[in-house]
Tab-separated table of C-alpha atoms in Angstrom:
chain	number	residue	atom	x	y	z
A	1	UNK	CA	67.155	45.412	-2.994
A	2	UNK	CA	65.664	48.725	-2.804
A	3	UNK	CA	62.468	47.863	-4.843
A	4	UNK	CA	62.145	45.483	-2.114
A	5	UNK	CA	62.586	47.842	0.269
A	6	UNK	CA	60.195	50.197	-0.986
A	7	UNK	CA	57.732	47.317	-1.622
A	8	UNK	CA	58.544	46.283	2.537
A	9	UNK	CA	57.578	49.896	3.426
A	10	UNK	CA	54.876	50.473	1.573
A	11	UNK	CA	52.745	46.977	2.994
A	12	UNK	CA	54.140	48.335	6.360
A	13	UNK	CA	52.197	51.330	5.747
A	14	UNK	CA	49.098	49.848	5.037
A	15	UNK	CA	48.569	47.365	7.602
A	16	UNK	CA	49.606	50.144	10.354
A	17	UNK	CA	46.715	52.467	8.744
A	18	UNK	CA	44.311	49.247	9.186
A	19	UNK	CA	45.628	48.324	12.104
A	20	UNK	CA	44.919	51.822	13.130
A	21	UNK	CA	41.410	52.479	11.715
A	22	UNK	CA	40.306	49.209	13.685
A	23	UNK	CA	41.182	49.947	16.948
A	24	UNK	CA	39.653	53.479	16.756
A	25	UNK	CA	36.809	52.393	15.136
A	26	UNK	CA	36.504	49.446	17.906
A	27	UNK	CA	36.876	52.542	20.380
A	28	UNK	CA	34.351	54.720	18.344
A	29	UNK	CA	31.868	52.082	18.607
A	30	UNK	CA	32.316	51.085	22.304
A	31	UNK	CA	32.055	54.598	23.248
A	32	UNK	CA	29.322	55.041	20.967
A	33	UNK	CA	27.409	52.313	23.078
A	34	UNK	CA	28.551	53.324	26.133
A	35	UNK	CA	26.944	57.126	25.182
A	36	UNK	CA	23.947	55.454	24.102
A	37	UNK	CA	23.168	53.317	27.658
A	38	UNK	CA	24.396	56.908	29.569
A	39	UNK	CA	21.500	58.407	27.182
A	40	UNK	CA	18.866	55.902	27.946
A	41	UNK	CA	19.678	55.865	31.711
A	42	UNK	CA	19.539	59.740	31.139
A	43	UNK	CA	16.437	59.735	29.872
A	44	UNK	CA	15.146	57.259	31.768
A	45	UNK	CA	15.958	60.179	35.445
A	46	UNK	CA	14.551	62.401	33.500
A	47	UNK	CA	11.448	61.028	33.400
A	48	UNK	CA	10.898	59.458	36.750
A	49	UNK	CA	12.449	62.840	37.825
A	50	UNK	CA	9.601	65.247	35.622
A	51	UNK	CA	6.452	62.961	35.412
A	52	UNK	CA	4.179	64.529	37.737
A	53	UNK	CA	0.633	64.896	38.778
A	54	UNK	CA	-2.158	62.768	40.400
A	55	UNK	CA	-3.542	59.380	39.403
A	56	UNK	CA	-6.801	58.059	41.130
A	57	UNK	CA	-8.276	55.044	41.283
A	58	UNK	CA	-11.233	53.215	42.657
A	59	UNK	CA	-13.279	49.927	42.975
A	60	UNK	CA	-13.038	46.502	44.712
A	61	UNK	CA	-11.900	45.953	48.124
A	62	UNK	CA	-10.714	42.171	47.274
A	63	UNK	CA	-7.718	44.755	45.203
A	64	UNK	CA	-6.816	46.812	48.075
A	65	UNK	CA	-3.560	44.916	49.109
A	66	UNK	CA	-1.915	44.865	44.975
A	67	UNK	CA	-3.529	48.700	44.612
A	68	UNK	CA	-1.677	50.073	47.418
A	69	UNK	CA	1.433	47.876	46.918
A	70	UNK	CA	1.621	48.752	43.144
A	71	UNK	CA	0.865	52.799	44.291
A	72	UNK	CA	3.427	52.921	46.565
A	73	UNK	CA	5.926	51.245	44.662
A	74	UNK	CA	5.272	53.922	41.735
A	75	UNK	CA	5.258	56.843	44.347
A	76	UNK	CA	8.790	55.764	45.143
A	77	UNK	CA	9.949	55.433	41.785
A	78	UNK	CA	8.362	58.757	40.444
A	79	UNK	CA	8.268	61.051	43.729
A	80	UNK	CA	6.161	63.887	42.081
A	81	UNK	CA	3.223	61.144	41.524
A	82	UNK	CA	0.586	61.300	43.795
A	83	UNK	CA	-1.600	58.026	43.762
A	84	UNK	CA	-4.809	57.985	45.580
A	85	UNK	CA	-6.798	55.024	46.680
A	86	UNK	CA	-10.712	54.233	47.164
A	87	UNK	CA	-12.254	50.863	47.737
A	88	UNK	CA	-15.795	51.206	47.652
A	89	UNK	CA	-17.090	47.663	45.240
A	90	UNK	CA	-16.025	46.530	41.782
A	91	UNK	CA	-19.289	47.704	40.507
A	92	UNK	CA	-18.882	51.452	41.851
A	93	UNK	CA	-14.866	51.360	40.824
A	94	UNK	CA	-16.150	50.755	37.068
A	95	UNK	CA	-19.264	53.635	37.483
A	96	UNK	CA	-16.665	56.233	38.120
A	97	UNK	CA	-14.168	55.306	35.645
A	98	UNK	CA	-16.790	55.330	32.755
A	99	UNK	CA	-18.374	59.181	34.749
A	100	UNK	CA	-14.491	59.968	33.984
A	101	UNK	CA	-13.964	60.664	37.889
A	102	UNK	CA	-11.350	58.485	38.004
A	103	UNK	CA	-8.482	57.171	35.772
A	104	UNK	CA	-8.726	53.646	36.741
A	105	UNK	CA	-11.670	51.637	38.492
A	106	UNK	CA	-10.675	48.534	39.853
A	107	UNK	CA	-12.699	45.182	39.235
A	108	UNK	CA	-12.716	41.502	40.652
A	109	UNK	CA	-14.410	39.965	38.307
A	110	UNK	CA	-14.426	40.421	34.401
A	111	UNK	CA	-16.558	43.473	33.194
A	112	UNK	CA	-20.141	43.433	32.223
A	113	UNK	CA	-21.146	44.170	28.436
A	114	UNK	CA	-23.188	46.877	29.762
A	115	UNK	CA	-20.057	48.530	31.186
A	116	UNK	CA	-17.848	47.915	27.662
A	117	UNK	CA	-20.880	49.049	25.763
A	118	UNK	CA	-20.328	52.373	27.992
A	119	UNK	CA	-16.705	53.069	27.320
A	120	UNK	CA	-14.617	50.943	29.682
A	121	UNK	CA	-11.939	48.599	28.507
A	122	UNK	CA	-11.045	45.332	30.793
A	123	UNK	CA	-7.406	45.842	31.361
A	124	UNK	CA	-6.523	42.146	32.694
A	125	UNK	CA	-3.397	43.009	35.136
A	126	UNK	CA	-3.096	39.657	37.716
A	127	UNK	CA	-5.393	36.462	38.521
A	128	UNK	CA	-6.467	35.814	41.745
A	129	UNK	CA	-8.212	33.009	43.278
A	130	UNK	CA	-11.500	32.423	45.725
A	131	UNK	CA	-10.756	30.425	49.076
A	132	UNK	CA	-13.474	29.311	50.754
A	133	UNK	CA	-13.232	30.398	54.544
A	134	UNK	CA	-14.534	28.519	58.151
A	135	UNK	CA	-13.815	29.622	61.851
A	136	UNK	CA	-10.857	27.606	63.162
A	137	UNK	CA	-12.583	25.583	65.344
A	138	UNK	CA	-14.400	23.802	62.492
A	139	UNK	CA	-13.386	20.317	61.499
A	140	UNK	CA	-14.341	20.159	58.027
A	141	UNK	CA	-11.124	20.668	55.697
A	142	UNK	CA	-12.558	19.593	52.244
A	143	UNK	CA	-15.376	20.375	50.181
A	144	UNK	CA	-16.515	19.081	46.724
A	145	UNK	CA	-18.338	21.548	44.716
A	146	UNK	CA	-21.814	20.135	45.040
A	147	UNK	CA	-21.565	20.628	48.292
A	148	UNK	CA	-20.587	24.231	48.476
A	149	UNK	CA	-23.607	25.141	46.243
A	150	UNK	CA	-25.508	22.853	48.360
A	151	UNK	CA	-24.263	25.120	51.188
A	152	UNK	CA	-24.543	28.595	50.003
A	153	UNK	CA	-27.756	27.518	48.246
A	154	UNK	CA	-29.112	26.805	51.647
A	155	UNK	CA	-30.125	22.818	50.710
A	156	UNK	CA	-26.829	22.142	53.186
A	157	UNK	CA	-27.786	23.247	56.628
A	158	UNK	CA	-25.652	21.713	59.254
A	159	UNK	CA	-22.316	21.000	59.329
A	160	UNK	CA	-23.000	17.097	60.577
A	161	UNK	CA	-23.770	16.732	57.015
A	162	UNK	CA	-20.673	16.774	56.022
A	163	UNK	CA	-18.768	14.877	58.286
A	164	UNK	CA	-18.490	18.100	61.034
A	165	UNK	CA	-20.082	18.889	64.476
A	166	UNK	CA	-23.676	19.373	64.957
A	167	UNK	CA	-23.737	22.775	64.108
A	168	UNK	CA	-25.535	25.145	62.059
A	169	UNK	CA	-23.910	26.366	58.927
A	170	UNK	CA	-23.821	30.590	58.893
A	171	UNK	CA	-23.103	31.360	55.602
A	172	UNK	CA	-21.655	34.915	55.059
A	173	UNK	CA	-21.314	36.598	51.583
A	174	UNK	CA	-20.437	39.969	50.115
A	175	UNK	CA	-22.969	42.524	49.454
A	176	UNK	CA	-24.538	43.074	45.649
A	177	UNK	CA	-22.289	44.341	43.509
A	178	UNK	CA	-19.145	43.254	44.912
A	179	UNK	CA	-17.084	41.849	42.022
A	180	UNK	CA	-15.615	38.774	44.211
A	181	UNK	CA	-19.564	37.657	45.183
A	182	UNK	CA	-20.421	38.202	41.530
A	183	UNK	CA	-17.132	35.917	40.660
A	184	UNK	CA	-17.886	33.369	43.177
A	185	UNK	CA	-22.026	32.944	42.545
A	186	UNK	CA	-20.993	32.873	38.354
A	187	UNK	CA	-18.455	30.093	38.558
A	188	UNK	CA	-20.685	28.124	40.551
A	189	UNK	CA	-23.766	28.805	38.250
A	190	UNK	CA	-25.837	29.864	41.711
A	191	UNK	CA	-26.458	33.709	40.795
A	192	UNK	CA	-29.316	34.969	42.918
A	193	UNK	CA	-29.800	31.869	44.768
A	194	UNK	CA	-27.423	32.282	47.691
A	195	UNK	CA	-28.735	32.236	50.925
A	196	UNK	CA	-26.820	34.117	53.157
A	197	UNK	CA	-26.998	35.096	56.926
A	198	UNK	CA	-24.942	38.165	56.462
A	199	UNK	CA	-24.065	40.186	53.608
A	200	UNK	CA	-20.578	42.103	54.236
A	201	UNK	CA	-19.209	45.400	52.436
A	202	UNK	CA	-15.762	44.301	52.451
A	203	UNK	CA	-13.242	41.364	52.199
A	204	UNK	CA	-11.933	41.889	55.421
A	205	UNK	CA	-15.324	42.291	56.654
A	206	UNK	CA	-16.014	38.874	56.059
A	207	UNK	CA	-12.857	37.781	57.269
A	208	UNK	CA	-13.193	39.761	60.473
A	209	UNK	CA	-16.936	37.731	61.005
A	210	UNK	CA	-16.100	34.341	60.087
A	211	UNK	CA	-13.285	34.542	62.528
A	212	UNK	CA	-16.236	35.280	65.480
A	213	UNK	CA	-18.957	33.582	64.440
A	214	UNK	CA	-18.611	29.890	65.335
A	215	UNK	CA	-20.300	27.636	62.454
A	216	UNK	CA	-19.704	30.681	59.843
A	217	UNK	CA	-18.460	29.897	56.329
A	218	UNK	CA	-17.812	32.726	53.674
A	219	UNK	CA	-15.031	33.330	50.408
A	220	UNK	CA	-12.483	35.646	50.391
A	221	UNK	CA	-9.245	36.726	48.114
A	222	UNK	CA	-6.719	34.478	48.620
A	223	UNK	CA	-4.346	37.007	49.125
A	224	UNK	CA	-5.904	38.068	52.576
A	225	UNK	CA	-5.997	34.594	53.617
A	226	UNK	CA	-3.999	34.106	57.416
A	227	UNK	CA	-4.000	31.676	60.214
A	228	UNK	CA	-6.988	33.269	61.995
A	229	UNK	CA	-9.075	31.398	59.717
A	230	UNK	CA	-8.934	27.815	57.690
A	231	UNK	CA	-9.250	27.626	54.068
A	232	UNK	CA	-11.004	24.719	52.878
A	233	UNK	CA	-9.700	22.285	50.310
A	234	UNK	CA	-12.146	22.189	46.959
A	235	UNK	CA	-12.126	18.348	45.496
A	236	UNK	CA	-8.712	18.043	47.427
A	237	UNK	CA	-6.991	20.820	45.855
A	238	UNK	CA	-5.683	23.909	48.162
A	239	UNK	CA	-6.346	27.627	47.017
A	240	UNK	CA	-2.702	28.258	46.349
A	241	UNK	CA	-1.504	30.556	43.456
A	242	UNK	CA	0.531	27.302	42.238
A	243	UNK	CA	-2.779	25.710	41.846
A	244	UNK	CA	-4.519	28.053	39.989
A	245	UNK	CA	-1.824	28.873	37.821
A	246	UNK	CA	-2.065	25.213	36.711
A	247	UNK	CA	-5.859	25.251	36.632
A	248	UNK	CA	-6.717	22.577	38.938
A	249	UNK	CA	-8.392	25.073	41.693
A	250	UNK	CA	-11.816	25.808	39.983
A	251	UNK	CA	-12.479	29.455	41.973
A	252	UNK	CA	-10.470	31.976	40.275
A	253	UNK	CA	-10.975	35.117	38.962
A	254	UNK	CA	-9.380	38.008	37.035
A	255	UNK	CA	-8.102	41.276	38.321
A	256	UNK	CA	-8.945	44.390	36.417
A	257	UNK	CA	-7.765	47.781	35.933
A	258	UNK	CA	-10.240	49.433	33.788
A	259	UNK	CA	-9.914	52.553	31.834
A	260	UNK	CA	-12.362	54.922	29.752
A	261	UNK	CA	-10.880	53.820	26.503
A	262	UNK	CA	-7.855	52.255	25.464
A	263	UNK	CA	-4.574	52.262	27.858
A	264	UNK	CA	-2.831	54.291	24.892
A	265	UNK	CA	-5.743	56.781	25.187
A	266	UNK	CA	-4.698	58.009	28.646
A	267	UNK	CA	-2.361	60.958	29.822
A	268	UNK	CA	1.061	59.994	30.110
A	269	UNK	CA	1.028	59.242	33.862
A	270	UNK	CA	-1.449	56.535	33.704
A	271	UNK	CA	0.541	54.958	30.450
A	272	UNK	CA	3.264	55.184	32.428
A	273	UNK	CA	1.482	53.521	35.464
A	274	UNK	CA	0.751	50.480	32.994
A	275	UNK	CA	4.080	50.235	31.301
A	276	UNK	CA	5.199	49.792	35.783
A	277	UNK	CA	2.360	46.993	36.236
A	278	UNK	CA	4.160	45.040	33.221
A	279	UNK	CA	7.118	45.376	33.891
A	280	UNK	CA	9.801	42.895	35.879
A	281	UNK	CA	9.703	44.675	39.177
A	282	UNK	CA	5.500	45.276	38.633
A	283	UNK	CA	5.050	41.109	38.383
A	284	UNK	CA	7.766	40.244	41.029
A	285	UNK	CA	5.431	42.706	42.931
A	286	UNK	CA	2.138	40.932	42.209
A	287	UNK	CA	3.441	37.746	42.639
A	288	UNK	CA	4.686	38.799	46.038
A	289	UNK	CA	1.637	39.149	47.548
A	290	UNK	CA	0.282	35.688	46.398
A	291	UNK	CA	-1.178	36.280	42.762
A	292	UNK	CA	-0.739	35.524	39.181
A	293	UNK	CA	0.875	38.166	36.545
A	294	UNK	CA	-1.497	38.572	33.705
A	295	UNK	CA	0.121	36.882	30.614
C-alpha cells in the first residue's frame, strides 16, 4: 500500500509539472506574439511618425487626378512628407527625372529607349484607357477603328459619313510630346499623320473644347471622362476599366512613375512612396478613380 502510494504521488507530480510548463509556455508564447504585433505596430508609428522631407514629381497631365490622390493620401499617412505636384507633358516629366530635378516624372505612355538608355527606369504603377470624346449634341455613338484613323487621318471629313449630321468633323489632339497623343497615334499605327484642328496642352484642355465646339472630336483619359461630353463606343465596346482589364477595349495605355535608376536606388521617402502605391489601400485608391492596379 505505501509503494503504491508513493508510486500515486510521484505520477501526480509529474503531470502537475507538465501540466504546468504547458500552460505557461502557452502564455509565454501568446504574449510573445502579442509583444511582437505591439512591436511591429510600434515600429510601424515610428516611421510614419519620423519619415520626413520632400518628394517631387512631374510629367503628364492625363496623371494629375491618381498623382494628387496618391500625394495626398501619403501626406495624411506620413504628416512630415511634403509632396509636390507639376504637370507639364509626359515627355518633360521624364527630362527632369533623368536632369535629377525631380524624384519621379510621370508618363502616359511607356518610355522611349532613348530615355532608358539615359538612366530612367519605367516603373509600371496603373493602366489606363483612351476614350474617344464628341460634343453632346452629336449622334454618332460607335466607331470602328478604320474609321477613327480615317478621322484623325483627315480621309473622314464629315460626320454624314458615318451615319451623323451634316457636319464637319473638328478633330482636336494633344500637343507633341504629350504621352496620351503619343499612346493614342502608336496604337493606331497613325504617328505623324494626324490632322488636327487644334492641338491642346492639357487633358482637360481638350475636354474643356470639345465640350464648345459643335462637330469636335478628340481622346482623353478615361478617368476625366463626365456627362458634359459622350464617349464613343470602339467596335461596340465602351471605354470602361472592366473592359480593358479584360482586353476587349483596344485604346489603353500604361501609367508610369519613372525614376533615375532602380526604385531600391532611391532615398527612403520615395521607397517608401512605392511600397504605399502597392499596397492594399494604394490599389483600392487607383481603382477608385476608374483605373487598373499594375499587376
Amino acid at each position: 500500500m505505501k509503494k503504491f502510494l508513493k508510486n500515486f504521488l510521484f505520477s501526480t507530480m509529474i503531470i502537475t509539472t507538465f501540466c504546468v510548463t504547458v500552460s505557461c509556455s502557452g502564455r509565454q508564447n501568446k504574449n510573445v506574439n502579442n509583444s511582437m504585433t505591439d512591436n511591429n505596430e510600434h515600429e510601424k508609428t515610428i516611421k510614419e511618425d519620423n519619415l520626413s522631407g520632400h518628394l517631387t514629381m512631374a510629367g503628364s497631365t492625363s496623371m494629375e487626378k491618381l498623382a494628387n490622390i496618391m500625394a495626398e493620401a501619403f501626406m495624411e499617412k506620413y504628416p512630415n512628407v511634403t509632396v509636390s505636384t507639376e504637370f507639364i507633358g509626359s515627355s518633360a516629366g521624364i527630362e527632369q527625372v533623368i536632369a535629377g530635378t525631380v524624384d519621379i516624372g510621370n508618363a502616359s505612355r511607356n518610355l522611349k529607349e532613348s530615355e532608358k538608355e539615359a538612366g530612367a527606369v519605367e516603373n509600371i504603377v496603373a493602366i489606363d484607357g483612351i476614350a474617344i470624346i464628341v460634343d453632346k449634341e452629336n449622334t454618332v455613338n460607335d466607331l470602328t477603328k478604320d474609321q477613327i484613323i480615317g478621322i484623325f487621318t483627315g480621309k473622314i471629313k464629315n460626320w454624314s459619313e458615318l451615319g451623323g449630321k451634316d457636319q464637319p468633323i473638328v478633330v482636336i489632339g494633344r500637343e507633341s510630346g504629350s504621352g496620351t497623343r503619343g499612346a493614342f497615334e502608336e496604337i493606331l499605327g497613325i504617328e505623324d499623320q494626324c490632322k488636327y484642328a487644334n492641338e491642346i496642352n492639357s487633358t482637360g484642355g481638350v475636354m474643356a473644347k470639345v465640350v464648345t465646339t459643335p462637330g469636335a472630336i478628340g481622346y482623353v483619359s478615361i478617368d476625366i471622362l463626365d456627362d458634359t461630353v459622350n464617349a464613343v463606343k470602339i467596335e461596340g465596346i465602351d471605354a470602361t476599366a472592366d473592359n480593358i482589364a479584360k482586353g476587349k477595349y483596344i485604346l489603353s495605355r500604361p501609367f508610369v512613375m519613372a525614376t533615375a535608376g532602380e526604385i531600391s536606388k532611391q532615398n527612403e521617402i520615395v521607397r517608401t512612396f512605392f511600397e504605399f502605391l502597392t499596397s492594399e489601400e494604394g490599389k483600392r485608391l487607383i481603382e477608385s478613380i476608374g483605373l487598373i492596379p499594375a499587376e
